[in-house]
C-alpha positions as a Markdown table, in Angstrom:
| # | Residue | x | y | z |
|---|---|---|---|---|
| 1 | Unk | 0.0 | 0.0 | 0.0 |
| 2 | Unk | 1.6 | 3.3 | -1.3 |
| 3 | Unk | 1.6 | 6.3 | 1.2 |
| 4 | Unk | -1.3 | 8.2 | -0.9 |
| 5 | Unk | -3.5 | 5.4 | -0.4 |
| 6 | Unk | -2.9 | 5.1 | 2.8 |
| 7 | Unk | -3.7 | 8.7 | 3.0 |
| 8 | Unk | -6.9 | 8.3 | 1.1 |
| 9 | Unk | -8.2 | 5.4 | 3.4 |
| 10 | Unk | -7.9 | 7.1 | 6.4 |
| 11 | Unk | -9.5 | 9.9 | 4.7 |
| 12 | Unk | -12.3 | 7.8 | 3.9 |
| 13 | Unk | -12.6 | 6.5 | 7.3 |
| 14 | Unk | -12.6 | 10.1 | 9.4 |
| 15 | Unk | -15.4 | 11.5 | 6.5 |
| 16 | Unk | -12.7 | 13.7 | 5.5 |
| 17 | Unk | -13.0 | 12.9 | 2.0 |
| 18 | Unk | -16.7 | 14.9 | 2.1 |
| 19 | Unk | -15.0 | 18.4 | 2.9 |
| 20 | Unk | -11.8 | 17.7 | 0.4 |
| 21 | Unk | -14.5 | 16.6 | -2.7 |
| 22 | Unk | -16.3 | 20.2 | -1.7 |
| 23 | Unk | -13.4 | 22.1 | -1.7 |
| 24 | Unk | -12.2 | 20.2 | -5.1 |
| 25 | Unk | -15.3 | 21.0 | -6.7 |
| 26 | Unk | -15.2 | 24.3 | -5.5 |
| 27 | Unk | -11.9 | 25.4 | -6.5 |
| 28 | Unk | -13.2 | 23.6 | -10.5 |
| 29 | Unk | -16.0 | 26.4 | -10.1 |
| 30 | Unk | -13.4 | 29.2 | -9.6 |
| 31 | Unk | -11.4 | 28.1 | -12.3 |
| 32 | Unk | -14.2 | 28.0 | -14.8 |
| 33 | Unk | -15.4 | 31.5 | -13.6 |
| 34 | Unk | -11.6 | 32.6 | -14.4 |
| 35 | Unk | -10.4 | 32.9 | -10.3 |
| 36 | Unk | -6.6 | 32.4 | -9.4 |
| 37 | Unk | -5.0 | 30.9 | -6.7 |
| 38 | Unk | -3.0 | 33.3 | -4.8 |
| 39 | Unk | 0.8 | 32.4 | -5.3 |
| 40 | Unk | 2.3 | 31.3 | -1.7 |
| 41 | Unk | 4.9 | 33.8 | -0.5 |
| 42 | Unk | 8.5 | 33.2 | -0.5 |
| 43 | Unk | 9.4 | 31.1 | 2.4 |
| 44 | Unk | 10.6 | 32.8 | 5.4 |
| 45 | Unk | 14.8 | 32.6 | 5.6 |
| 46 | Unk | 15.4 | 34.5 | 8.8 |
| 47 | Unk | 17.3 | 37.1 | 6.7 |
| 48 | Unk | 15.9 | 40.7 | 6.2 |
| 49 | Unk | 15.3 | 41.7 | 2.5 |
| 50 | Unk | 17.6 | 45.2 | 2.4 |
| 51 | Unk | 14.6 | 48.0 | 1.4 |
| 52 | Unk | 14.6 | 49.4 | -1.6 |
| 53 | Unk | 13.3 | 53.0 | -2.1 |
| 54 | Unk | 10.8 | 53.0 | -4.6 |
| 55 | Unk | 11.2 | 55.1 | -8.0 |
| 56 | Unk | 7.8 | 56.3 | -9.0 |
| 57 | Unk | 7.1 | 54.6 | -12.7 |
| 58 | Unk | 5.5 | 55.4 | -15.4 |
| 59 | Unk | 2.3 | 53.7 | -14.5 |
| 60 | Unk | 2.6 | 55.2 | -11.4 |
| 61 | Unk | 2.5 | 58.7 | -12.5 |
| 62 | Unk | 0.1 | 58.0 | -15.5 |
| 63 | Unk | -2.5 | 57.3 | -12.6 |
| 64 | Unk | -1.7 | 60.2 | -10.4 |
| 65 | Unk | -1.8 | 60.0 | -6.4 |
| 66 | Unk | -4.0 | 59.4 | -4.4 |
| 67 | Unk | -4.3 | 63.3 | -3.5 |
| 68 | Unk | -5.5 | 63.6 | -6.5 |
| 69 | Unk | -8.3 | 61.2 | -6.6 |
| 70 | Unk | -9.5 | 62.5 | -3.3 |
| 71 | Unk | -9.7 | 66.0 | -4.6 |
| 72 | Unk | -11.9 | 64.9 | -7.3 |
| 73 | Unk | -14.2 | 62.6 | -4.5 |
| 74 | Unk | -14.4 | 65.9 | -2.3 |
| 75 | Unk | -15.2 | 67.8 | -4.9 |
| 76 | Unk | -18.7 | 66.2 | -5.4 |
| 77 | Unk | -21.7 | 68.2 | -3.3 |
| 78 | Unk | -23.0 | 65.3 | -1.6 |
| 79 | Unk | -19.4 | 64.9 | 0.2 |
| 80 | Unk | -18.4 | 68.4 | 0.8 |
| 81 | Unk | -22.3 | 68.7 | 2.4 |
| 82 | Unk | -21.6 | 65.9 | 4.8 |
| 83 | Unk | -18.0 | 66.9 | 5.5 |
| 84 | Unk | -19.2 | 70.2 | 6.4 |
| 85 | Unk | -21.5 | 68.6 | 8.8 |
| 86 | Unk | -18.7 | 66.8 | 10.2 |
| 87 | Unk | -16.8 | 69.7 | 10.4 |
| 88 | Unk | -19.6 | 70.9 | 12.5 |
| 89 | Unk | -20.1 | 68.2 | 15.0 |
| 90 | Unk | -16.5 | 68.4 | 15.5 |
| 91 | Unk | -16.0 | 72.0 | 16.3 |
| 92 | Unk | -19.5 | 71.8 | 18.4 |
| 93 | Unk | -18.1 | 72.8 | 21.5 |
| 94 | Unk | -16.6 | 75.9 | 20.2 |
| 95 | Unk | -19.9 | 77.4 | 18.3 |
| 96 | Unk | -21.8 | 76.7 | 21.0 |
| 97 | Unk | -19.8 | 77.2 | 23.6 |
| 98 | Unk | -19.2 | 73.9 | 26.1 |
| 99 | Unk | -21.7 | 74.7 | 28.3 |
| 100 | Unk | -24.6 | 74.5 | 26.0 |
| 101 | Unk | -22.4 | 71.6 | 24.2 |
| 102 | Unk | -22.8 | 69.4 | 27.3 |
| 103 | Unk | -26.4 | 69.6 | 26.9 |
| 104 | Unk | -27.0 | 69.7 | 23.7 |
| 105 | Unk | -25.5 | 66.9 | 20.7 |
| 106 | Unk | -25.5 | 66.8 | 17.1 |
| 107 | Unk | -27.5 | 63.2 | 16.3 |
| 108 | Unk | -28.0 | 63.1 | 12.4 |
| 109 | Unk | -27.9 | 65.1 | 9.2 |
| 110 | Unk | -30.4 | 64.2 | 6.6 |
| 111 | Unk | -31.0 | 65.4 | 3.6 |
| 112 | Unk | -30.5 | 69.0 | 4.9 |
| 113 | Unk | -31.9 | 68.5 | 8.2 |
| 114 | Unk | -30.1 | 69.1 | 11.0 |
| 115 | Unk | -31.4 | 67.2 | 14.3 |
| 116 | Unk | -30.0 | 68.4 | 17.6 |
| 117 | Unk | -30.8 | 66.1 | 20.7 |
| 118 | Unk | -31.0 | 67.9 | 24.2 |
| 119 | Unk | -30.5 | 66.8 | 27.6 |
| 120 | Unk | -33.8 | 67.4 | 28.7 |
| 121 | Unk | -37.3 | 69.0 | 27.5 |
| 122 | Unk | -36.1 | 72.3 | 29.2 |
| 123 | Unk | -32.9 | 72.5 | 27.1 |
| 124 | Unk | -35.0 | 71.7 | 23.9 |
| 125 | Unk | -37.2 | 74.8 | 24.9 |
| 126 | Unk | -34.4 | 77.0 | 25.4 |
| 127 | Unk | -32.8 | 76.3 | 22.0 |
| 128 | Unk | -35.8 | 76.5 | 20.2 |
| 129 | Unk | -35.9 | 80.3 | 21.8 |
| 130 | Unk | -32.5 | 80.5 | 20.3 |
| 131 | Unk | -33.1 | 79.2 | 17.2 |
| 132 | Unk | -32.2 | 82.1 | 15.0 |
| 133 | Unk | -28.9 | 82.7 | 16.6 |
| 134 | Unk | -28.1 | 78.7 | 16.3 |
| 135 | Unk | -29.2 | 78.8 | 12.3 |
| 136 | Unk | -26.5 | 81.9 | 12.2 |
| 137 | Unk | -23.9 | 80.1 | 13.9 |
| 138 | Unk | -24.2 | 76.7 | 11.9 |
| 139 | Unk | -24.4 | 79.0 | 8.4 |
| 140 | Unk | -21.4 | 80.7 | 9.7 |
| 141 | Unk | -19.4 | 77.7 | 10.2 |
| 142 | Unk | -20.3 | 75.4 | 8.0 |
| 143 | Unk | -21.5 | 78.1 | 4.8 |
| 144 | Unk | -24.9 | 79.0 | 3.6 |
| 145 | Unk | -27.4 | 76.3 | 2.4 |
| 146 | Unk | -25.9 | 73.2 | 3.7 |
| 147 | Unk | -28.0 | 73.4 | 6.8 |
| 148 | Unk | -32.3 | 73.9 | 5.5 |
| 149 | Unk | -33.3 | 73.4 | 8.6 |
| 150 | Unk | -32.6 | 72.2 | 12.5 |
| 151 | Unk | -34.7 | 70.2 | 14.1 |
| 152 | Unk | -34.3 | 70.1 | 17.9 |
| 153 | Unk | -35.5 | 66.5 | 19.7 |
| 154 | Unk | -35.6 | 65.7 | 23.5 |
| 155 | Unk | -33.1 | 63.0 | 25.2 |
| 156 | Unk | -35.8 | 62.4 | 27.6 |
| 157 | Unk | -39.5 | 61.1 | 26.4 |
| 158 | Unk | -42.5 | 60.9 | 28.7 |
| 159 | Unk | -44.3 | 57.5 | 29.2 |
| 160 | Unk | -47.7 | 57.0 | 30.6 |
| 161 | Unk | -48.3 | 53.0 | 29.8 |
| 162 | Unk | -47.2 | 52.1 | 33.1 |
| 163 | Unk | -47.2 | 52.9 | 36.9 |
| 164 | Unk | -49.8 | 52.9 | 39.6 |
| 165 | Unk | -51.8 | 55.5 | 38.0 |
| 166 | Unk | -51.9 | 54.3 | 34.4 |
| 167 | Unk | -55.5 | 53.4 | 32.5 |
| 168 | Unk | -55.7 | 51.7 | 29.4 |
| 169 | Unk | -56.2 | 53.9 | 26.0 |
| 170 | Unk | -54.3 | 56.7 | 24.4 |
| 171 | Unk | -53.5 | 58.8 | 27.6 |
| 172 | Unk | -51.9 | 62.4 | 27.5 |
| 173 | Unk | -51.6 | 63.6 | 24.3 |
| 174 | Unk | -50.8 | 67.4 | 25.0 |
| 175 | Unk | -48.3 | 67.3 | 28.1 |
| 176 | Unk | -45.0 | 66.7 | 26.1 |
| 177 | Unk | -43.2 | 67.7 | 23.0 |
């Protein structure tokens, strides 16, 4: 008996010949859908290849850098919208000042709409006073119709369903938000 049969018998015997027929006919698929095996790296010598500084080619320059690209990607409305929203939930703190900042979060941008969440229903109030001040420091920072509108949400939302004093049906309507 020749070492490969030997091989293929106790492969037979474990049910490992189910998973290496799958993988066969799987690596069959990838070949006639026009995959390639990966070649196996170099094996590992315990020697340090010396580095070599690279010289830019001609490909390379053909295709330009990556600056380049990104310039072109930033460029596009939809990104420099949403980068200027970025811009303005990183620099929160300093339009708002760190007070109001600690109440008060940026929580999405949508389609124009800016929704701020507050720590409580009496910070919502007081920023929807402020409103018109808040529009002017966004548009300042961030430029002129990138921000429609700002919607301000409460943290902190009111339940009726349960306690000792609850009753079945649509409860308080008016109370809250």
């Amino acid at each position: 008996m020749t070492v490969e049969e030997a091989r293929d018998k106790a492969r037979r015997e474990r049910g490992d010949h189910v998973c290496l027929e799958a993988l066969e006919r799987a690596r069959a698929m990838q070949e006639r859908h026009g995959y390639r095996r990966a070649p196996k790296p170099p094996a590992f010598t315990g020697q340090r290849r010396t580095a070599r500084r690279s010289e830019p080619t001609e490909k390379r320059s053909s295709e330009g850098f990556i600056g380049e690209d990104l310039k072109k990607i930033l460029a596009n409305p939809l990104w420099a919208r949403h980068l200027a929203v970025a811009k303005l939930e990183v620099k929160w703190p300093q339009i708002v000042g760190e007070h109001v900042a600690s109440h008060v979060r940026v929580k999405t941008f949508d389609n124009g709409v800016l929704t701020l969440e507050a720590a409580s229903n009496a910070w919502a109030a007081n920023l929807n006073n402020l409103l018109p001040t808040l529009e002017r420091a966004v548009e300042n920072e961030v430029g002129v119709g990138i921000v429609e509108k700002i919607v301000i949400t409460s943290a902190i939302r009111h339940t009726f369903k349960r306690g000792p004093l609850s009753v079945p049906g649509r409860g308080v309507r008016d109370t809250y938000d």
